[in-house]
JSON list of C-alpha atoms in Angstrom, two decimals:
[
{"chain": "A", "resi": 7, "resn": "UNK", "atom": "CA", "xyz": [-4.51, 109.71, -16.40]},
{"chain": "A", "resi": 8, "resn": "UNK", "atom": "CA", "xyz": [-3.44, 106.67, -13.93]},
{"chain": "A", "resi": 9, "resn": "UNK", "atom": "CA", "xyz": [0.28, 106.65, -12.95]},
{"chain": "A", "resi": 10, "resn": "UNK", "atom": "CA", "xyz": [1.17, 102.78, -11.77]},
{"chain": "A", "resi": 11, "resn": "UNK", "atom": "CA", "xyz": [4.46, 102.65, -9.57]},
{"chain": "A", "resi": 12, "resn": "UNK", "atom": "CA", "xyz": [6.35, 99.78, -8.23]},
{"chain": "A", "resi": 13, "resn": "UNK", "atom": "CA", "xyz": [6.44, 99.29, -4.32]},
{"chain": "A", "resi": 14, "resn": "UNK", "atom": "CA", "xyz": [9.88, 100.64, -2.65]},
{"chain": "A", "resi": 15, "resn": "UNK", "atom": "CA", "xyz": [11.74, 98.01, -1.05]},
{"chain": "A", "resi": 16, "resn": "UNK", "atom": "CA", "xyz": [12.55, 100.59, 1.58]},
{"chain": "A", "resi": 17, "resn": "UNK", "atom": "CA", "xyz": [9.30, 101.08, 3.90]},
{"chain": "A", "resi": 18, "resn": "UNK", "atom": "CA", "xyz": [9.01, 103.20, 7.05]},
{"chain": "A", "resi": 19, "resn": "UNK", "atom": "CA", "xyz": [6.92, 101.70, 9.90]},
{"chain": "A", "resi": 20, "resn": "UNK", "atom": "CA", "xyz": [4.34, 103.76, 11.38]},
{"chain": "A", "resi": 21, "resn": "UNK", "atom": "CA", "xyz": [4.68, 104.29, 15.01]},
{"chain": "A", "resi": 22, "resn": "UNK", "atom": "CA", "xyz": [1.23, 104.68, 15.84]},
{"chain": "A", "resi": 23, "resn": "UNK", "atom": "CA", "xyz": [-2.28, 104.60, 13.78]},
{"chain": "A", "resi": 24, "resn": "UNK", "atom": "CA", "xyz": [-5.33, 102.57, 13.70]},
{"chain": "A", "resi": 25, "resn": "UNK", "atom": "CA", "xyz": [-4.38, 98.52, 12.83]},
{"chain": "A", "resi": 26, "resn": "UNK", "atom": "CA", "xyz": [-5.30, 97.51, 9.35]},
{"chain": "A", "resi": 27, "resn": "UNK", "atom": "CA", "xyz": [-8.38, 97.39, 8.10]},
{"chain": "A", "resi": 28, "resn": "UNK", "atom": "CA", "xyz": [-9.06, 95.76, 4.55]},
{"chain": "A", "resi": 29, "resn": "UNK", "atom": "CA", "xyz": [-12.55, 97.41, 3.84]},
{"chain": "A", "resi": 30, "resn": "UNK", "atom": "CA", "xyz": [-10.85, 100.86, 4.37]},
{"chain": "A", "resi": 31, "resn": "UNK", "atom": "CA", "xyz": [-8.21, 100.04, 1.44]},
{"chain": "A", "resi": 32, "resn": "UNK", "atom": "CA", "xyz": [-9.22, 101.49, -2.00]},
{"chain": "A", "resi": 33, "resn": "UNK", "atom": "CA", "xyz": [-9.85, 98.89, -4.81]},
{"chain": "A", "resi": 34, "resn": "UNK", "atom": "CA", "xyz": [-12.47, 96.47, -2.79]},
{"chain": "A", "resi": 35, "resn": "UNK", "atom": "CA", "xyz": [-12.95, 94.48, -5.32]},
{"chain": "A", "resi": 36, "resn": "UNK", "atom": "CA", "xyz": [-9.11, 93.07, -4.55]},
{"chain": "A", "resi": 37, "resn": "UNK", "atom": "CA", "xyz": [-10.29, 92.48, -0.57]},
{"chain": "A", "resi": 38, "resn": "UNK", "atom": "CA", "xyz": [-10.68, 88.76, -1.25]},
{"chain": "A", "resi": 39, "resn": "UNK", "atom": "CA", "xyz": [-7.19, 88.33, -2.68]},
{"chain": "A", "resi": 40, "resn": "UNK", "atom": "CA", "xyz": [-5.91, 90.73, -0.49]},
{"chain": "A", "resi": 41, "resn": "UNK", "atom": "CA", "xyz": [-7.16, 88.61, 2.59]},
{"chain": "A", "resi": 42, "resn": "UNK", "atom": "CA", "xyz": [-5.83, 85.41, 1.01]},
{"chain": "A", "resi": 43, "resn": "UNK", "atom": "CA", "xyz": [-2.35, 86.64, 0.51]},
{"chain": "A", "resi": 44, "resn": "UNK", "atom": "CA", "xyz": [-2.02, 88.40, 4.04]},
{"chain": "A", "resi": 45, "resn": "UNK", "atom": "CA", "xyz": [-2.92, 85.04, 5.62]},
{"chain": "A", "resi": 46, "resn": "UNK", "atom": "CA", "xyz": [-0.24, 83.29, 3.60]},
{"chain": "A", "resi": 47, "resn": "UNK", "atom": "CA", "xyz": [2.43, 86.04, 4.49]},
{"chain": "A", "resi": 48, "resn": "UNK", "atom": "CA", "xyz": [1.81, 85.86, 7.93]},
{"chain": "A", "resi": 49, "resn": "UNK", "atom": "CA", "xyz": [1.79, 82.06, 7.99]},
{"chain": "A", "resi": 50, "resn": "UNK", "atom": "CA", "xyz": [5.17, 81.77, 6.06]},
{"chain": "A", "resi": 51, "resn": "UNK", "atom": "CA", "xyz": [6.60, 84.51, 8.32]},
{"chain": "A", "resi": 52, "resn": "UNK", "atom": "CA", "xyz": [6.43, 82.57, 11.14]},
{"chain": "A", "resi": 53, "resn": "UNK", "atom": "CA", "xyz": [8.83, 79.98, 9.57]},
{"chain": "A", "resi": 54, "resn": "UNK", "atom": "CA", "xyz": [12.13, 79.34, 10.38]},
{"chain": "A", "resi": 55, "resn": "UNK", "atom": "CA", "xyz": [13.27, 79.44, 7.11]},
{"chain": "A", "resi": 56, "resn": "UNK", "atom": "CA", "xyz": [10.82, 82.71, 6.06]},
{"chain": "A", "resi": 57, "resn": "UNK", "atom": "CA", "xyz": [13.64, 85.17, 4.82]},
{"chain": "A", "resi": 58, "resn": "UNK", "atom": "CA", "xyz": [14.65, 82.43, 1.97]},
{"chain": "A", "resi": 59, "resn": "UNK", "atom": "CA", "xyz": [11.15, 81.66, 1.02]},
{"chain": "A", "resi": 60, "resn": "UNK", "atom": "CA", "xyz": [10.49, 85.54, 0.64]},
{"chain": "A", "resi": 61, "resn": "UNK", "atom": "CA", "xyz": [13.98, 86.24, -1.25]},
{"chain": "A", "resi": 62, "resn": "UNK", "atom": "CA", "xyz": [15.64, 88.34, 1.29]},
{"chain": "A", "resi": 63, "resn": "UNK", "atom": "CA", "xyz": [18.85, 88.18, 3.00]},
{"chain": "A", "resi": 64, "resn": "UNK", "atom": "CA", "xyz": [19.47, 87.28, 6.68]},
{"chain": "A", "resi": 65, "resn": "UNK", "atom": "CA", "xyz": [19.82, 91.21, 7.47]},
{"chain": "A", "resi": 66, "resn": "UNK", "atom": "CA", "xyz": [16.46, 91.74, 6.82]},
{"chain": "A", "resi": 67, "resn": "UNK", "atom": "CA", "xyz": [15.10, 89.22, 9.57]},
{"chain": "A", "resi": 68, "resn": "UNK", "atom": "CA", "xyz": [13.54, 91.75, 11.80]},
{"chain": "A", "resi": 69, "resn": "UNK", "atom": "CA", "xyz": [11.53, 93.24, 8.70]},
{"chain": "A", "resi": 70, "resn": "UNK", "atom": "CA", "xyz": [10.25, 89.72, 7.92]},
{"chain": "A", "resi": 71, "resn": "UNK", "atom": "CA", "xyz": [9.56, 88.88, 11.57]},
{"chain": "A", "resi": 72, "resn": "UNK", "atom": "CA", "xyz": [7.41, 92.07, 11.47]},
{"chain": "A", "resi": 73, "resn": "UNK", "atom": "CA", "xyz": [4.90, 90.56, 9.16]},
{"chain": "A", "resi": 74, "resn": "UNK", "atom": "CA", "xyz": [3.75, 87.99, 11.66]},
{"chain": "A", "resi": 75, "resn": "UNK", "atom": "CA", "xyz": [1.95, 91.13, 13.17]},
{"chain": "A", "resi": 76, "resn": "UNK", "atom": "CA", "xyz": [0.64, 92.88, 10.10]},
{"chain": "A", "resi": 77, "resn": "UNK", "atom": "CA", "xyz": [-2.74, 92.54, 11.58]},
{"chain": "A", "resi": 78, "resn": "UNK", "atom": "CA", "xyz": [-2.46, 94.66, 14.45]},
{"chain": "A", "resi": 79, "resn": "UNK", "atom": "CA", "xyz": [0.48, 96.70, 13.51]},
{"chain": "A", "resi": 80, "resn": "UNK", "atom": "CA", "xyz": [-0.11, 100.63, 13.08]},
{"chain": "A", "resi": 81, "resn": "UNK", "atom": "CA", "xyz": [-0.82, 101.75, 9.78]},
{"chain": "A", "resi": 82, "resn": "UNK", "atom": "CA", "xyz": [-0.24, 105.13, 8.18]},
{"chain": "A", "resi": 83, "resn": "UNK", "atom": "CA", "xyz": [-0.88, 106.55, 4.41]},
{"chain": "A", "resi": 84, "resn": "UNK", "atom": "CA", "xyz": [0.76, 104.43, 2.15]},
{"chain": "A", "resi": 85, "resn": "UNK", "atom": "CA", "xyz": [2.44, 107.51, 0.99]},
{"chain": "A", "resi": 86, "resn": "UNK", "atom": "CA", "xyz": [4.02, 108.05, 3.83]},
{"chain": "A", "resi": 87, "resn": "UNK", "atom": "CA", "xyz": [5.12, 104.43, 4.53]},
{"chain": "A", "resi": 88, "resn": "UNK", "atom": "CA", "xyz": [7.03, 104.04, 0.83]},
{"chain": "A", "resi": 89, "resn": "UNK", "atom": "CA", "xyz": [10.31, 105.82, 1.58]},
{"chain": "A", "resi": 90, "resn": "UNK", "atom": "CA", "xyz": [12.47, 104.57, -1.32]},
{"chain": "A", "resi": 91, "resn": "UNK", "atom": "CA", "xyz": [14.31, 106.70, -3.90]},
{"chain": "A", "resi": 92, "resn": "UNK", "atom": "CA", "xyz": [11.43, 106.78, -6.11]},
{"chain": "A", "resi": 93, "resn": "UNK", "atom": "CA", "xyz": [8.98, 108.04, -3.72]},
{"chain": "A", "resi": 94, "resn": "UNK", "atom": "CA", "xyz": [11.22, 110.37, -1.97]},
{"chain": "A", "resi": 95, "resn": "UNK", "atom": "CA", "xyz": [11.76, 112.17, -5.24]},
{"chain": "A", "resi": 96, "resn": "UNK", "atom": "CA", "xyz": [8.10, 112.07, -6.02]},
{"chain": "A", "resi": 97, "resn": "UNK", "atom": "CA", "xyz": [7.20, 113.56, -2.60]},
{"chain": "A", "resi": 98, "resn": "UNK", "atom": "CA", "xyz": [3.79, 112.20, -2.47]},
{"chain": "A", "resi": 99, "resn": "UNK", "atom": "CA", "xyz": [3.50, 113.08, 1.10]},
{"chain": "A", "resi": 100, "resn": "UNK", "atom": "CA", "xyz": [3.46, 116.61, 0.29]},
{"chain": "A", "resi": 101, "resn": "UNK", "atom": "CA", "xyz": [0.88, 116.83, -2.25]},
{"chain": "A", "resi": 102, "resn": "UNK", "atom": "CA", "xyz": [-2.31, 118.31, -0.76]},
{"chain": "A", "resi": 103, "resn": "UNK", "atom": "CA", "xyz": [-4.64, 117.71, -4.06]},
{"chain": "A", "resi": 104, "resn": "UNK", "atom": "CA", "xyz": [-6.41, 114.23, -3.08]},
{"chain": "A", "resi": 105, "resn": "UNK", "atom": "CA", "xyz": [-7.93, 114.48, -6.66]},
{"chain": "A", "resi": 106, "resn": "UNK", "atom": "CA", "xyz": [-4.24, 114.53, -8.31]},
{"chain": "A", "resi": 107, "resn": "UNK", "atom": "CA", "xyz": [-3.08, 111.64, -5.73]},
{"chain": "A", "resi": 108, "resn": "UNK", "atom": "CA", "xyz": [-5.95, 109.46, -7.12]},
{"chain": "A", "resi": 109, "resn": "UNK", "atom": "CA", "xyz": [-4.36, 109.03, -10.28]},
{"chain": "A", "resi": 110, "resn": "UNK", "atom": "CA", "xyz": [-1.39, 107.15, -8.81]},
{"chain": "A", "resi": 111, "resn": "UNK", "atom": "CA", "xyz": [-1.43, 103.78, -7.90]},
{"chain": "A", "resi": 112, "resn": "UNK", "atom": "CA", "xyz": [1.19, 101.39, -6.33]},
{"chain": "A", "resi": 113, "resn": "UNK", "atom": "CA", "xyz": [1.10, 97.41, -7.56]},
{"chain": "A", "resi": 114, "resn": "UNK", "atom": "CA", "xyz": [2.08, 95.58, -4.93]},
{"chain": "A", "resi": 115, "resn": "UNK", "atom": "CA", "xyz": [2.50, 92.00, -4.30]},
{"chain": "A", "resi": 116, "resn": "UNK", "atom": "CA", "xyz": [0.42, 92.35, -0.93]},
{"chain": "A", "resi": 117, "resn": "UNK", "atom": "CA", "xyz": [-2.41, 94.56, -1.65]},
{"chain": "A", "resi": 118, "resn": "UNK", "atom": "CA", "xyz": [-2.59, 94.32, -5.55]},
{"chain": "A", "resi": 119, "resn": "UNK", "atom": "CA", "xyz": [-3.21, 98.01, -5.88]},
{"chain": "A", "resi": 120, "resn": "UNK", "atom": "CA", "xyz": [-2.67, 100.99, -3.09]},
{"chain": "A", "resi": 121, "resn": "UNK", "atom": "CA", "xyz": [-3.80, 104.41, -3.28]},
{"chain": "A", "resi": 122, "resn": "UNK", "atom": "CA", "xyz": [-1.05, 107.04, -1.57]},
{"chain": "A", "resi": 123, "resn": "UNK", "atom": "CA", "xyz": [-4.02, 107.52, 0.67]},
{"chain": "A", "resi": 124, "resn": "UNK", "atom": "CA", "xyz": [-4.74, 103.93, 1.89]},
{"chain": "A", "resi": 125, "resn": "UNK", "atom": "CA", "xyz": [-3.70, 103.26, 5.61]},
{"chain": "A", "resi": 126, "resn": "UNK", "atom": "CA", "xyz": [-1.14, 100.52, 5.33]},
{"chain": "A", "resi": 127, "resn": "UNK", "atom": "CA", "xyz": [1.40, 98.71, 7.79]},
{"chain": "A", "resi": 128, "resn": "UNK", "atom": "CA", "xyz": [5.09, 98.24, 6.57]},
{"chain": "A", "resi": 129, "resn": "UNK", "atom": "CA", "xyz": [5.63, 94.89, 5.24]},
{"chain": "A", "resi": 130, "resn": "UNK", "atom": "CA", "xyz": [8.22, 92.68, 3.22]},
{"chain": "A", "resi": 131, "resn": "UNK", "atom": "CA", "xyz": [6.79, 90.68, 0.02]},
{"chain": "A", "resi": 132, "resn": "UNK", "atom": "CA", "xyz": [7.85, 91.22, -3.27]},
{"chain": "A", "resi": 133, "resn": "UNK", "atom": "CA", "xyz": [5.91, 90.13, -6.23]},
{"chain": "A", "resi": 134, "resn": "UNK", "atom": "CA", "xyz": [8.17, 87.75, -7.37]},
{"chain": "A", "resi": 135, "resn": "UNK", "atom": "CA", "xyz": [7.81, 85.64, -4.61]},
{"chain": "A", "resi": 136, "resn": "UNK", "atom": "CA", "xyz": [6.29, 82.13, -4.87]},
{"chain": "A", "resi": 137, "resn": "UNK", "atom": "CA", "xyz": [4.04, 82.55, -1.81]},
{"chain": "A", "resi": 138, "resn": "UNK", "atom": "CA", "xyz": [3.26, 78.96, -0.09]},
{"chain": "A", "resi": 139, "resn": "UNK", "atom": "CA", "xyz": [-0.25, 78.60, -0.25]},
{"chain": "A", "resi": 140, "resn": "UNK", "atom": "CA", "xyz": [-0.93, 81.42, -2.93]},
{"chain": "A", "resi": 141, "resn": "UNK", "atom": "CA", "xyz": [1.76, 80.47, -5.60]},
{"chain": "A", "resi": 142, "resn": "UNK", "atom": "CA", "xyz": [3.60, 82.94, -7.41]},
{"chain": "A", "resi": 143, "resn": "UNK", "atom": "CA", "xyz": [2.10, 86.33, -6.57]},
{"chain": "A", "resi": 144, "resn": "UNK", "atom": "CA", "xyz": [2.07, 88.16, -10.32]},
{"chain": "A", "resi": 145, "resn": "UNK", "atom": "CA", "xyz": [-0.33, 85.26, -11.90]},
{"chain": "A", "resi": 146, "resn": "UNK", "atom": "CA", "xyz": [-2.04, 85.06, -8.81]},
{"chain": "A", "resi": 147, "resn": "UNK", "atom": "CA", "xyz": [-2.90, 88.48, -8.75]},
{"chain": "A", "resi": 148, "resn": "UNK", "atom": "CA", "xyz": [-3.58, 88.88, -12.35]},
{"chain": "A", "resi": 149, "resn": "UNK", "atom": "CA", "xyz": [-7.23, 87.80, -12.57]},
{"chain": "A", "resi": 150, "resn": "UNK", "atom": "CA", "xyz": [-8.27, 90.41, -9.79]},
{"chain": "A", "resi": 151, "resn": "UNK", "atom": "CA", "xyz": [-6.07, 93.17, -11.41]},
{"chain": "A", "resi": 152, "resn": "UNK", "atom": "CA", "xyz": [-7.40, 92.96, -14.77]},
{"chain": "A", "resi": 153, "resn": "UNK", "atom": "CA", "xyz": [-10.94, 93.42, -13.40]},
{"chain": "A", "resi": 154, "resn": "UNK", "atom": "CA", "xyz": [-10.20, 96.14, -11.52]},
{"chain": "A", "resi": 155, "resn": "UNK", "atom": "CA", "xyz": [-8.30, 98.13, -14.12]},
{"chain": "A", "resi": 156, "resn": "UNK", "atom": "CA", "xyz": [-9.28, 96.65, -17.49]},
{"chain": "A", "resi": 157, "resn": "UNK", "atom": "CA", "xyz": [-12.41, 98.80, -17.23]},
{"chain": "A", "resi": 158, "resn": "UNK", "atom": "CA", "xyz": [-10.48, 102.35, -16.73]},
{"chain": "A", "resi": 159, "resn": "UNK", "atom": "CA", "xyz": [-10.22, 103.75, -19.90]},
{"chain": "A", "resi": 160, "resn": "UNK", "atom": "CA", "xyz": [-7.37, 106.45, -19.79]},
{"chain": "A", "resi": 161, "resn": "UNK", "atom": "CA", "xyz": [-3.91, 107.34, -20.31]},
{"chain": "A", "resi": 162, "resn": "UNK", "atom": "CA", "xyz": [-1.50, 104.81, -18.30]},
{"chain": "A", "resi": 163, "resn": "UNK", "atom": "CA", "xyz": [1.90, 106.17, -17.43]},
{"chain": "A", "resi": 164, "resn": "UNK", "atom": "CA", "xyz": [3.88, 102.89, -16.35]},
{"chain": "A", "resi": 165, "resn": "UNK", "atom": "CA", "xyz": [6.84, 103.12, -14.15]},
{"chain": "A", "resi": 166, "resn": "UNK", "atom": "CA", "xyz": [6.81, 99.50, -12.95]},
{"chain": "A", "resi": 167, "resn": "UNK", "atom": "CA", "xyz": [9.57, 97.37, -12.72]},
{"chain": "A", "resi": 168, "resn": "UNK", "atom": "CA", "xyz": [9.29, 93.88, -14.68]},
{"chain": "A", "resi": 169, "resn": "UNK", "atom": "CA", "xyz": [8.14, 91.84, -11.62]},
{"chain": "A", "resi": 170, "resn": "UNK", "atom": "CA", "xyz": [5.18, 94.31, -11.04]},
{"chain": "A", "resi": 171, "resn": "UNK", "atom": "CA", "xyz": [4.71, 94.65, -14.90]},
{"chain": "A", "resi": 172, "resn": "UNK", "atom": "CA", "xyz": [3.83, 90.73, -15.15]},
{"chain": "A", "resi": 173, "resn": "UNK", "atom": "CA", "xyz": [0.89, 91.17, -12.54]},
{"chain": "A", "resi": 174, "resn": "UNK", "atom": "CA", "xyz": [-1.20, 93.27, -15.19]},
{"chain": "A", "resi": 175, "resn": "UNK", "atom": "CA", "xyz": [-0.83, 94.72, -18.46]},
{"chain": "A", "resi": 176, "resn": "UNK", "atom": "CA", "xyz": [-3.57, 96.62, -20.39]},
{"chain": "A", "resi": 177, "resn": "UNK", "atom": "CA", "xyz": [-5.31, 95.09, -23.36]},
{"chain": "A", "resi": 178, "resn": "UNK", "atom": "CA", "xyz": [-5.85, 98.25, -25.17]},
{"chain": "A", "resi": 179, "resn": "UNK", "atom": "CA", "xyz": [-2.28, 99.41, -25.92]},
{"chain": "A", "resi": 180, "resn": "UNK", "atom": "CA", "xyz": [-3.08, 102.86, -27.86]},
{"chain": "A", "resi": 181, "resn": "UNK", "atom": "CA", "xyz": [-2.62, 104.74, -24.62]},
{"chain": "A", "resi": 182, "resn": "UNK", "atom": "CA", "xyz": [-0.34, 102.73, -22.53]},
{"chain": "A", "resi": 183, "resn": "UNK", "atom": "CA", "xyz": [3.11, 104.27, -22.08]},
{"chain": "A", "resi": 184, "resn": "UNK", "atom": "CA", "xyz": [6.22, 102.70, -20.47]},
{"chain": "A", "resi": 185, "resn": "UNK", "atom": "CA", "xyz": [8.80, 104.91, -18.84]},
{"chain": "A", "resi": 186, "resn": "UNK", "atom": "CA", "xyz": [12.53, 104.47, -19.31]},
{"chain": "A", "resi": 187, "resn": "UNK", "atom": "CA", "xyz": [15.43, 106.35, -18.33]},
{"chain": "A", "resi": 188, "resn": "UNK", "atom": "CA", "xyz": [18.52, 106.84, -20.19]},
{"chain": "A", "resi": 189, "resn": "UNK", "atom": "CA", "xyz": [21.77, 108.38, -19.41]},
{"chain": "A", "resi": 190, "resn": "UNK", "atom": "CA", "xyz": [23.77, 110.66, -22.29]},
{"chain": "A", "resi": 191, "resn": "UNK", "atom": "CA", "xyz": [27.34, 110.37, -21.80]},
{"chain": "A", "resi": 192, "resn": "UNK", "atom": "CA", "xyz": [30.01, 111.36, -24.50]},
{"chain": "A", "resi": 193, "resn": "UNK", "atom": "CA", "xyz": [26.94, 111.74, -27.15]},
{"chain": "A", "resi": 194, "resn": "UNK", "atom": "CA", "xyz": [26.04, 108.06, -26.48]},
{"chain": "A", "resi": 195, "resn": "UNK", "atom": "CA", "xyz": [22.82, 107.17, -24.88]},
{"chain": "A", "resi": 196, "resn": "UNK", "atom": "CA", "xyz": [22.21, 104.05, -22.53]},
{"chain": "A", "resi": 197, "resn": "UNK", "atom": "CA", "xyz": [19.34, 102.49, -20.61]},
{"chain": "A", "resi": 198, "resn": "UNK", "atom": "CA", "xyz": [20.43, 102.75, -16.78]},
{"chain": "A", "resi": 199, "resn": "UNK", "atom": "CA", "xyz": [19.33, 101.76, -13.69]},
{"chain": "A", "resi": 200, "resn": "UNK", "atom": "CA", "xyz": [20.92, 104.22, -11.28]},
{"chain": "A", "resi": 201, "resn": "UNK", "atom": "CA", "xyz": [18.88, 107.19, -11.96]},
{"chain": "A", "resi": 202, "resn": "UNK", "atom": "CA", "xyz": [15.86, 105.23, -13.13]},
{"chain": "A", "resi": 203, "resn": "UNK", "atom": "CA", "xyz": [14.11, 105.31, -9.82]},
{"chain": "A", "resi": 204, "resn": "UNK", "atom": "CA", "xyz": [14.81, 108.82, -8.89]},
{"chain": "A", "resi": 205, "resn": "UNK", "atom": "CA", "xyz": [13.90, 110.22, -12.51]},
{"chain": "A", "resi": 206, "resn": "UNK", "atom": "CA", "xyz": [10.43, 108.27, -12.74]},
{"chain": "A", "resi": 207, "resn": "UNK", "atom": "CA", "xyz": [10.02, 110.02, -9.18]},
{"chain": "A", "resi": 208, "resn": "UNK", "atom": "CA", "xyz": [10.44, 113.08, -10.44]},
{"chain": "A", "resi": 209, "resn": "UNK", "atom": "CA", "xyz": [8.03, 112.86, -13.35]},
{"chain": "A", "resi": 210, "resn": "UNK", "atom": "CA", "xyz": [5.45, 111.26, -10.84]},
{"chain": "A", "resi": 211, "resn": "UNK", "atom": "CA", "xyz": [5.93, 114.43, -8.90]},
{"chain": "A", "resi": 212, "resn": "UNK", "atom": "CA", "xyz": [5.60, 116.73, -12.01]},
{"chain": "A", "resi": 213, "resn": "UNK", "atom": "CA", "xyz": [2.64, 115.19, -13.50]},
{"chain": "A", "resi": 214, "resn": "UNK", "atom": "CA", "xyz": [0.70, 115.25, -9.97]},
{"chain": "A", "resi": 215, "resn": "UNK", "atom": "CA", "xyz": [1.67, 119.14, -9.53]},
{"chain": "A", "resi": 216, "resn": "UNK", "atom": "CA", "xyz": [1.71, 120.94, -12.59]},
{"chain": "A", "resi": 217, "resn": "UNK", "atom": "CA", "xyz": [-1.08, 123.28, -13.80]},
{"chain": "A", "resi": 218, "resn": "UNK", "atom": "CA", "xyz": [-3.52, 122.32, -16.59]},
{"chain": "A", "resi": 219, "resn": "UNK", "atom": "CA", "xyz": [-5.11, 119.55, -17.58]},
{"chain": "A", "resi": 220, "resn": "UNK", "atom": "CA", "xyz": [-3.66, 115.82, -16.99]},
{"chain": "A", "resi": 221, "resn": "UNK", "atom": "CA", "xyz": [-2.09, 114.03, -20.06]},
{"chain": "A", "resi": 222, "resn": "UNK", "atom": "CA", "xyz": [-4.98, 112.18, -21.93]},
{"chain": "A", "resi": 223, "resn": "UNK", "atom": "CA", "xyz": [-2.50, 110.30, -24.69]},
{"chain": "A", "resi": 224, "resn": "UNK", "atom": "CA", "xyz": [1.20, 109.75, -25.28]},
{"chain": "A", "resi": 225, "resn": "UNK", "atom": "CA", "xyz": [1.74, 112.89, -27.37]},
{"chain": "A", "resi": 226, "resn": "UNK", "atom": "CA", "xyz": [0.62, 115.10, -24.42]},
{"chain": "A", "resi": 227, "resn": "UNK", "atom": "CA", "xyz": [2.37, 112.87, -21.81]},
{"chain": "A", "resi": 228, "resn": "UNK", "atom": "CA", "xyz": [5.51, 113.76, -23.72]},
{"chain": "A", "resi": 229, "resn": "UNK", "atom": "CA", "xyz": [5.08, 117.48, -23.53]},
{"chain": "A", "resi": 230, "resn": "UNK", "atom": "CA", "xyz": [4.32, 117.18, -20.05]},
{"chain": "A", "resi": 231, "resn": "UNK", "atom": "CA", "xyz": [7.49, 115.62, -19.63]},
{"chain": "A", "resi": 232, "resn": "UNK", "atom": "CA", "xyz": [9.27, 118.10, -21.98]},
{"chain": "A", "resi": 233, "resn": "UNK", "atom": "CA", "xyz": [8.27, 120.71, -19.29]},
{"chain": "A", "resi": 234, "resn": "UNK", "atom": "CA", "xyz": [11.42, 119.09, -17.23]},
{"chain": "A", "resi": 235, "resn": "UNK", "atom": "CA", "xyz": [14.09, 119.38, -20.03]},
{"chain": "A", "resi": 236, "resn": "UNK", "atom": "CA", "xyz": [16.53, 122.09, -18.66]},
{"chain": "A", "resi": 237, "resn": "UNK", "atom": "CA", "xyz": [16.30, 121.17, -15.03]},
{"chain": "A", "resi": 238, "resn": "UNK", "atom": "CA", "xyz": [16.07, 117.31, -14.16]},
{"chain": "A", "resi": 239, "resn": "UNK", "atom": "CA", "xyz": [16.21, 116.25, -17.87]},
{"chain": "A", "resi": 240, "resn": "UNK", "atom": "CA", "xyz": [18.01, 117.15, -21.19]},
{"chain": "A", "resi": 241, "resn": "UNK", "atom": "CA", "xyz": [15.86, 115.43, -23.51]},
{"chain": "A", "resi": 242, "resn": "UNK", "atom": "CA", "xyz": [12.76, 113.31, -23.79]},
{"chain": "A", "resi": 243, "resn": "UNK", "atom": "CA", "xyz": [11.83, 110.82, -26.78]},
{"chain": "A", "resi": 244, "resn": "UNK", "atom": "CA", "xyz": [8.79, 109.24, -27.33]},
{"chain": "A", "resi": 245, "resn": "UNK", "atom": "CA", "xyz": [8.61, 105.97, -29.17]},
{"chain": "A", "resi": 246, "resn": "UNK", "atom": "CA", "xyz": [5.27, 104.80, -30.86]},
{"chain": "A", "resi": 247, "resn": "UNK", "atom": "CA", "xyz": [4.40, 101.09, -31.10]},
{"chain": "A", "resi": 248, "resn": "UNK", "atom": "CA", "xyz": [2.09, 99.57, -33.71]},
{"chain": "A", "resi": 249, "resn": "UNK", "atom": "CA", "xyz": [1.45, 96.43, -31.15]},
{"chain": "A", "resi": 250, "resn": "UNK", "atom": "CA", "xyz": [2.57, 96.98, -27.40]},
{"chain": "A", "resi": 251, "resn": "UNK", "atom": "CA", "xyz": [3.21, 99.98, -25.25]},
{"chain": "A", "resi": 252, "resn": "UNK", "atom": "CA", "xyz": [4.57, 103.04, -26.39]},
{"chain": "A", "resi": 253, "resn": "UNK", "atom": "CA", "xyz": [7.99, 104.20, -24.77]},
{"chain": "A", "resi": 254, "resn": "UNK", "atom": "CA", "xyz": [8.52, 107.37, -23.23]},
{"chain": "A", "resi": 255, "resn": "UNK", "atom": "CA", "xyz": [12.80, 108.01, -22.54]},
{"chain": "A", "resi": 256, "resn": "UNK", "atom": "CA", "xyz": [13.63, 110.39, -20.24]},
{"chain": "A", "resi": 257, "resn": "UNK", "atom": "CA", "xyz": [17.20, 111.58, -20.85]},
{"chain": "A", "resi": 258, "resn": "UNK", "atom": "CA", "xyz": [19.68, 112.62, -18.25]},
{"chain": "A", "resi": 259, "resn": "UNK", "atom": "CA", "xyz": [23.15, 113.81, -18.27]},
{"chain": "A", "resi": 260, "resn": "UNK", "atom": "CA", "xyz": [25.77, 111.40, -17.45]}
]
């Protein structure tokens, strides 16, 4: 099983730790693209219009300016740097089982793929950016991510948002499951965004901490998710697809 997550917008900048070492990151086949993207990001972040190019508001100017020092900034394990809603619910920083953590990867506009244990600095760059010197990041990352991920023959539990989904899609779809969140209110169910990040984080936490074998197919995944019904969820639905990803719907109360 491989759980794919988007990075969090919110990141906690390490106050101490070793500087960035690209050779220390997992998936070394991505190093060349990481180096190219990092150099381009640092260069852009020095520009007066950096916030506009990176698609962020003026209030995040301090985070953009921090990009300039990414090569020397302190690093910490990614599971401690990513601190948004999904990651707070997943609580990966409290999971002691490194083998279980190896089932999780964050798809990143800067690093391509990040293991929870990879030492990274806090940064500001989303996958939807057209980065001068690199181009639109999703297609720029696609060849390297395909080479890294296409060889993995396992259940893909996909919790990514659309921008990060564009960077890689499995060639084999029979064990690819996208996770969505539905809210049930007055007997009607609808896709929602408010609960989605938290609920995907809850599922991630459950999958890496539950006892027993990891799910190996969509049916196994649905059964594992069903274990959350009665606490975090009110229902689970698995919708099979003949051509693309299956869909695992996690239903929460309105």
